[in-house]
PDB file of C-alpha atoms and ligand atoms in Angstrom:
ATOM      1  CA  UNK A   1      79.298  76.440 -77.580  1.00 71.00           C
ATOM      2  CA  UNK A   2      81.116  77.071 -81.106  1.00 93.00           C
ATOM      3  CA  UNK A   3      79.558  77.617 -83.755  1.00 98.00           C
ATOM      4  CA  UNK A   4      81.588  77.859 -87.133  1.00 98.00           C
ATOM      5  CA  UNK A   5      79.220  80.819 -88.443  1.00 98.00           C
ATOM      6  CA  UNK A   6      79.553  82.660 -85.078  1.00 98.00           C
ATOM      7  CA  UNK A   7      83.187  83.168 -85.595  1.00 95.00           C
ATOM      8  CA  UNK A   8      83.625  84.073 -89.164  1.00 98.00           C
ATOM      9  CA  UNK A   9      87.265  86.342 -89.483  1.00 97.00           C
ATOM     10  CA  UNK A  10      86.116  89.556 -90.899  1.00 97.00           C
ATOM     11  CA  UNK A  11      88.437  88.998 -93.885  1.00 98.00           C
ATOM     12  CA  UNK A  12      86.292  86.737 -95.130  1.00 98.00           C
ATOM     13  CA  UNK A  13      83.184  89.024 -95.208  1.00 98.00           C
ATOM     14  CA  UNK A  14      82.494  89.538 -99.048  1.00 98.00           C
ATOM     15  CA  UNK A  15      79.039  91.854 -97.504  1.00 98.00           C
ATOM     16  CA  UNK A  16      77.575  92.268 -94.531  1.00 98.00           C
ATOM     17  CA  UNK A  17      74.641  94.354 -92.882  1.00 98.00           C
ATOM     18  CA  UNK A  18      73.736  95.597 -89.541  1.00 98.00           C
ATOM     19  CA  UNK A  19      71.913  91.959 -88.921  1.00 98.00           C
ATOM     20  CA  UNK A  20      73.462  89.242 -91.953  1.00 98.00           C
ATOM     21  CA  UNK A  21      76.645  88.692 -93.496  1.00 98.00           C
ATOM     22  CA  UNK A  22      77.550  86.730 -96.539  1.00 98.00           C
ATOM     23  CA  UNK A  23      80.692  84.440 -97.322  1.00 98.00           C
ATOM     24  CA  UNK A  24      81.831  81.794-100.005  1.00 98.00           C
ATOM     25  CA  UNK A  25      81.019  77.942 -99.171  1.00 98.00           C
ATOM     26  CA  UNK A  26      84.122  76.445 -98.229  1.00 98.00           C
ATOM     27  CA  UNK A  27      83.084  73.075-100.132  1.00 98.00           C
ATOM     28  CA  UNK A  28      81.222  74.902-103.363  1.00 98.00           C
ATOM     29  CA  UNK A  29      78.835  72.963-105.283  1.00 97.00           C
ATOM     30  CA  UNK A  30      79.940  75.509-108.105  1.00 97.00           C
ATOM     31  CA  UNK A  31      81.755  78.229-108.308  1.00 98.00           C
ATOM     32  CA  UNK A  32      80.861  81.620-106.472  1.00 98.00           C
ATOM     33  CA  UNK A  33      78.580  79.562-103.957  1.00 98.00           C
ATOM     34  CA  UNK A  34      77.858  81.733-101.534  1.00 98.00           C
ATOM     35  CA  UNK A  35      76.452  81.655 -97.605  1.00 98.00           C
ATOM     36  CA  UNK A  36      73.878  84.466 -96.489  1.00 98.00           C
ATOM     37  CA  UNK A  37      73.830  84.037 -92.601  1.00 98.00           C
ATOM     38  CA  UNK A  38      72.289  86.136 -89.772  1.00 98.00           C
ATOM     39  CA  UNK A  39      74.779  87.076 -87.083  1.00 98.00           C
ATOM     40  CA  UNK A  40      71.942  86.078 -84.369  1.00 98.00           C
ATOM     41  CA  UNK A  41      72.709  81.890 -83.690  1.00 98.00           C
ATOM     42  CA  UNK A  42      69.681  80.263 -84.505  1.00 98.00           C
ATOM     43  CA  UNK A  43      69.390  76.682 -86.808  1.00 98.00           C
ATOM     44  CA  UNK A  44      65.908  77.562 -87.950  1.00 98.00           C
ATOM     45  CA  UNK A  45      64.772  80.083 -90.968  1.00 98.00           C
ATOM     46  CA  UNK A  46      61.342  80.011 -89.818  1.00 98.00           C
ATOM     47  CA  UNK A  47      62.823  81.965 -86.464  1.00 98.00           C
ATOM     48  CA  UNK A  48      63.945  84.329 -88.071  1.00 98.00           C
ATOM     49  CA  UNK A  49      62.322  88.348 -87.660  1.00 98.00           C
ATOM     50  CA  UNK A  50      61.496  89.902 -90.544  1.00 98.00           C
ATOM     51  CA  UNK A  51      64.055  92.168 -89.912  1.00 98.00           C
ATOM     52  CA  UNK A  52      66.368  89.322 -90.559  1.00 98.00           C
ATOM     53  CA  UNK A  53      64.881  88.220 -93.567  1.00 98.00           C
ATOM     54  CA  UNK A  54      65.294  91.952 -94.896  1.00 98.00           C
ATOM     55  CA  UNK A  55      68.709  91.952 -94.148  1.00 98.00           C
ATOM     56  CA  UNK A  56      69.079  88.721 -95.998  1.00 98.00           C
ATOM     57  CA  UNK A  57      67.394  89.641 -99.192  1.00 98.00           C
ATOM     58  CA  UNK A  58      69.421  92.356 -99.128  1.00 98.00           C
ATOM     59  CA  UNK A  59      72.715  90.733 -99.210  1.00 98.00           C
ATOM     60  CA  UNK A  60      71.241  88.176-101.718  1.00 98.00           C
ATOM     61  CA  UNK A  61      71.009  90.703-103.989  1.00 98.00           C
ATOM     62  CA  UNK A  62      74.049  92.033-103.613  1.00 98.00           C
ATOM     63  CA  UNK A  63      76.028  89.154-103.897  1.00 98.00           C
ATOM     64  CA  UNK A  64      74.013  87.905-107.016  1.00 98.00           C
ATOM     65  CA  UNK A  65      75.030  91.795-108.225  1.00 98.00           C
ATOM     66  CA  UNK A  66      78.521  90.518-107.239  1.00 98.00           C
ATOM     67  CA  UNK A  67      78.527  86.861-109.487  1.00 98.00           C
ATOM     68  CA  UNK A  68      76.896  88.477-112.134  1.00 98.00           C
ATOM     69  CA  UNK A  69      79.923  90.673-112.367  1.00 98.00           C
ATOM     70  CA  UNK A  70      82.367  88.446-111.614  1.00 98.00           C
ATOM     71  CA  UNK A  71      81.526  84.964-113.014  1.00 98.00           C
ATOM     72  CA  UNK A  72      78.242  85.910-115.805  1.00 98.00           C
ATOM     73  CA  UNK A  73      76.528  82.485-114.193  1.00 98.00           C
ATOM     74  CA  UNK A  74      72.977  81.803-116.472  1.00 98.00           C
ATOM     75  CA  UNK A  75      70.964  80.988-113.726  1.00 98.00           C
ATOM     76  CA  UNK A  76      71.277  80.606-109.824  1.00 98.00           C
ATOM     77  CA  UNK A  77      70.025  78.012-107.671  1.00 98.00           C
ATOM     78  CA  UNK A  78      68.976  79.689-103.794  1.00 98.00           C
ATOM     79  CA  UNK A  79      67.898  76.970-101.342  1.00 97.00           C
ATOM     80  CA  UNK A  80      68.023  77.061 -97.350  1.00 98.00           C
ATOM     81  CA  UNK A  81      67.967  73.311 -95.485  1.00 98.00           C
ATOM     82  CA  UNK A  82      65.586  73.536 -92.516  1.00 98.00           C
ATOM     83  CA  UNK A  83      66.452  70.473 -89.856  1.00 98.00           C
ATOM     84  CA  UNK A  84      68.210  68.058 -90.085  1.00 98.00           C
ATOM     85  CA  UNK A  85      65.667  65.812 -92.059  1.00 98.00           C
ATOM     86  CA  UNK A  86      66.253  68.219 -94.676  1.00 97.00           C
ATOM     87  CA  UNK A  87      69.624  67.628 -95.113  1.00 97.00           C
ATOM     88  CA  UNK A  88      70.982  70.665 -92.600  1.00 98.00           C
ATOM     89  CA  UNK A  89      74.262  70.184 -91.622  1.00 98.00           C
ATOM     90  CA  UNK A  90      75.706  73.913 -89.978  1.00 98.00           C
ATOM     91  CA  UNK A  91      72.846  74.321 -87.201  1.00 98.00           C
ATOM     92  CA  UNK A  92      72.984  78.410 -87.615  1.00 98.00           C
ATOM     93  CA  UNK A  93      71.162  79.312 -90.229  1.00 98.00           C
ATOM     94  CA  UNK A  94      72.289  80.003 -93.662  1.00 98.00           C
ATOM     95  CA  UNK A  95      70.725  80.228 -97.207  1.00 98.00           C
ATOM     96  CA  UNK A  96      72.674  78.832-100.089  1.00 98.00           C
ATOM     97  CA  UNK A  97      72.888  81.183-103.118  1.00 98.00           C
ATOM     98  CA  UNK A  98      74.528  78.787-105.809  1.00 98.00           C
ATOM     99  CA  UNK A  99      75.526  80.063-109.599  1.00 98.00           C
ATOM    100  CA  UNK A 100      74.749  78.151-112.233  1.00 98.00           C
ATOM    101  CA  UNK A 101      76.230  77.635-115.553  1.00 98.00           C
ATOM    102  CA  UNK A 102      74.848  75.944-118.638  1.00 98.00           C
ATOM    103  CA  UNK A 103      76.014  72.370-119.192  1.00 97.00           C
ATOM    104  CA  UNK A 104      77.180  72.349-115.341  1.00 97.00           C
ATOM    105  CA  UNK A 105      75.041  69.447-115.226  1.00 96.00           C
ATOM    106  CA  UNK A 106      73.944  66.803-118.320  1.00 96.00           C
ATOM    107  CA  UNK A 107      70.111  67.377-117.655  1.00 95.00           C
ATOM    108  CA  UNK A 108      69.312  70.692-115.094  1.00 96.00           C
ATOM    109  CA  UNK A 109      65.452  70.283-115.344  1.00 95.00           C
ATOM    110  CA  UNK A 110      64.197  70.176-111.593  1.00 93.00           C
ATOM    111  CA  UNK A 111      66.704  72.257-109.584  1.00 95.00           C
ATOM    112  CA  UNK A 112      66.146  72.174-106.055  1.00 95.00           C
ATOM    113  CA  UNK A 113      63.027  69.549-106.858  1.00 94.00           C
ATOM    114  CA  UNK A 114      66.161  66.778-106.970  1.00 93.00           C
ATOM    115  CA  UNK A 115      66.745  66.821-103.685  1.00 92.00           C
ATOM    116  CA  UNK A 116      64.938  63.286-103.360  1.00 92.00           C
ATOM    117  CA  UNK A 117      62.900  60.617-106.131  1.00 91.00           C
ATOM    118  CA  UNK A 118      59.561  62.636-107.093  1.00 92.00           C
ATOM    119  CA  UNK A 119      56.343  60.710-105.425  1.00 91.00           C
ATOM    120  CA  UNK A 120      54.909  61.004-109.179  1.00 92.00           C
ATOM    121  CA  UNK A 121      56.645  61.663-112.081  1.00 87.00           C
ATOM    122  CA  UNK A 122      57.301  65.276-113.526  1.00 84.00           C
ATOM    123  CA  UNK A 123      56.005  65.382-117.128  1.00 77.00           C
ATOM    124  CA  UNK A 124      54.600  67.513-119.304  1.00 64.00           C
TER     125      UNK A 124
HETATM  126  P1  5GP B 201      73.895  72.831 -94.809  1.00 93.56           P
HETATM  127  O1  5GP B 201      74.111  71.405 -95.217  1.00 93.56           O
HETATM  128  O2  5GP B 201      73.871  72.966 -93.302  1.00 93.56           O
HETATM  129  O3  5GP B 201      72.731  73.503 -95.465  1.00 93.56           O
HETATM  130  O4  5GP B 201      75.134  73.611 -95.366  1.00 93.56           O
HETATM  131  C1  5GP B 201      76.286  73.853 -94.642  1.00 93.56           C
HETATM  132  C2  5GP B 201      77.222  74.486 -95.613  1.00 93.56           C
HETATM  133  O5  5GP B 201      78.315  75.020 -94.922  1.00 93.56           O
HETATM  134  C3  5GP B 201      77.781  73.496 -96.638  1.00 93.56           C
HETATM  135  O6  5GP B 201      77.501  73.957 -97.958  1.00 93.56           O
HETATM  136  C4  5GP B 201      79.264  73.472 -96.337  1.00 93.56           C
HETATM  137  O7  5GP B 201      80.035  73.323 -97.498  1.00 93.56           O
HETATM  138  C5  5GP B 201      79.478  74.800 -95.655  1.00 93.56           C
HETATM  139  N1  5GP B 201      80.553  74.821 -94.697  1.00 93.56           N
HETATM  140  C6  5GP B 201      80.852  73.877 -93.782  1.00 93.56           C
HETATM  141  N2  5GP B 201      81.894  74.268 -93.022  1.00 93.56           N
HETATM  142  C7  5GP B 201      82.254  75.497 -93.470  1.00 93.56           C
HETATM  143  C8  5GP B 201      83.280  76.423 -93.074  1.00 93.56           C
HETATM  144  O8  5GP B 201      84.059  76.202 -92.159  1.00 93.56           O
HETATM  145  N3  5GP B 201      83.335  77.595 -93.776  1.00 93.56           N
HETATM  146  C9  5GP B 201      82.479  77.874 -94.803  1.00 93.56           C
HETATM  147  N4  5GP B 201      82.623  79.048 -95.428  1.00 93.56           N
HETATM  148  N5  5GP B 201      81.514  77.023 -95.197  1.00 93.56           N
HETATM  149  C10 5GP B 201      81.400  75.856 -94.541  1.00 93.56           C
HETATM  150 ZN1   ZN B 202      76.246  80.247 -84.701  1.00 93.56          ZN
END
C-alpha cells in the first residue's frame, strides 16, 4: 500500500521527532500551512498513543515558533479532519496548523466553526 505521508523525502522535513514529523501543505490554504503527521500509518487521531500526541504538540509548537519568525501571521487556525464525513482526504493522519493573517478573509468570525451552515445562528 502507498501512502503519500509514509514516503515523505527527508528534504522536505522542516522538524521531526522520534515519533512525528512536520511538512508544508502542498495545496496551502495560506501561506506557511503546515502538516504535523505521526510516522506510524494510521487515518484516525483518536488512535493515536499519547506518546504520539506528545510528539505532535511538540512539533506544533515548534513550527508555530517557526511562522512566527518567518511570516509574523496574527492568528493560526489548527484543525485535524477525522473520517471521511469530516472532510478527510490523506487517510494517515495529519493535523493542519494554518497561519492566519488579518484581512485574509472579508469576515474571519467562526474559524473552524465554518466548516458547514450553523444548526442555529451564532449571535451575540
Ligand atoms: P485532509 O483533507 O485529509 O485533512 O488534508 C490532506 C492535506 O494534504 C490537504 O491539505 C492537501 O493539500 C495535502 N496534500 C495532499 N497531497 C499532498 C502531498 O503530496 N504533499 C503534501 N505536502 N501535502 C499534500
Ligand atoms: Zn501512511
Amino acid at each position: 500500500m502507498s501512502c503519500i505521508f509514509c514516503d515523505i523525502p527527508t528534504a522536505k522535513l522542516l522538524a521531526e521527532n522520534t515519533l512525528a514529523v512536520a511538512i508544508y501543505d502542498k495545496f496551502p490554504v495560506n501561506k506557511g500551512h503546515v502538516l504535523i503527521i505521526p510516522r506510524r500509518h494510521f487515518a484516525d487521531f483518536f488512535d493515536a498513543t499519547r506518546e504520539e500526541i506528545s510528539a505532535i504538540y511538540d512539533l506544533l509548537h515548534r513550527t508555530k515558533t517557526m511562522l512566527e519568525t518567518e511570516l509574523k501571521p496574527d492568528g493560526f487556525n489548527v484543525g485535524i479532519n477525522v473520517g471521511q464525513t469530516a472532510g478527510q482526504t490523506v487517510m494517515h493522519l495529519h493535523v493542519h496548523l494554518i497561519p492566519r493573517f488579518k484581512g485574509d478573509v472579508e469576515n474571519p468570525r467562526g474559524g473552524v466553526r465554518k466548516i458547514k451552515p450553523n444548526l442555529v445562528p451564532y449571535e451575540e
